[in-house]
Amino acid sequence: ILPMRIAAVEALALADTLVLDKTGTLTHGRPRLGALRMLNGMDEGQARALVASMERHSEHPLAHALREGVVPLEEEIAVRNHPGQGLEAEHGGAIWRLGSPAFAFAEAALGEDDLNWLRSQVDDGGIVVALGRDGAPRALFVLHDAVREGAAEFVREARELGLSRVVILSGDQPGAVGHLARQIGIDDWHGGMRPEDKLAWIRQAQAEGATVLMAGDGINDAPTLAAAQVSVSFGAATTLAQLHSDFVLLGTDLRVLSRAIPLARLTRRNTRQNLGWAAGYNLLAVPFASLGFINPWLAAIGMSLSSLLVVGNALRLRRAGLPAGE
């Protein structure tokens, strides 16, 4: 774990609310395309090429999965990004939308069989990306992202450390978020959230007195990472997310964070002990020295011993530190 802002160690020690993103934080962030369903006579090859073109410049994990192994259209397509919802582009005289089903087209536009199929995929934990043309459904893509190893153990350890509230805030479909939450033992979760929704949730929690620890990895997480009292991202996260993070996890195991929290608390207590000792020593010794009751050579020895005591107290943290390599 790499501290980006050392002052955040105290905030980490005081954190009582843990907020987690889903994709790339609780999952590996490497989704794979599973099922797909063409609608209203859409050709699969055309749909995938168009989607690859729309996602050509995106760094989102879902974009990588959607364009993997697909040759995009030759012409460049101008794309407009709707944060937390999807992409919009004009091609062939039509407006195409790619993103959540609610963004791409009206849910009522789906037939009963297609709607039941979509709901079954979401209930199984799939992330559904929809393609719509002028408000009509054209294709459904289902992606799956594996849960990060140790995620459930990390959630359990966080609760044992006294983080009284553990929450998932995600822009993914509520069904997929709920499926993951049940897997790792989180009851408090929210799906379908836009970046501004996440930010509002965090500010409301802070207004109620919470000290928020936020973990995320995407561009959409940058505002919430900046707003939280202490924030964490992975080394593989987007540059923007890392720039707004107080700590960066260089590995892939979230459980490193649950070992860093006790160390932060010990560091805070150790710092307060050292400040207390230094203040008490000087308040007692300086008046006596100024009145001539302590010889200069004795004062010098006392100051050196005081400094050694502070350093020795700080070195005790090495025995309570993270395991080697962390």
CSV table of C-alpha atoms in Angstrom, one decimal, residues 6 44 49 131 138 160 324:
chain,number,residue,atom,x,y,z
A,6,ILE,CA,0.6,11.1,4.5
A,44,GLU,CA,-24.6,-9.3,-35.1
A,49,ALA,CA,-18.5,-3.3,-35.2
A,131,LEU,CA,-27.7,-0.8,-28.1
A,138,ARG,CA,-31.3,-3.4,-31.4
A,160,GLU,CA,-14.6,-6.5,12.9
A,324,ALA,CA,6.7,-8.1,4.5
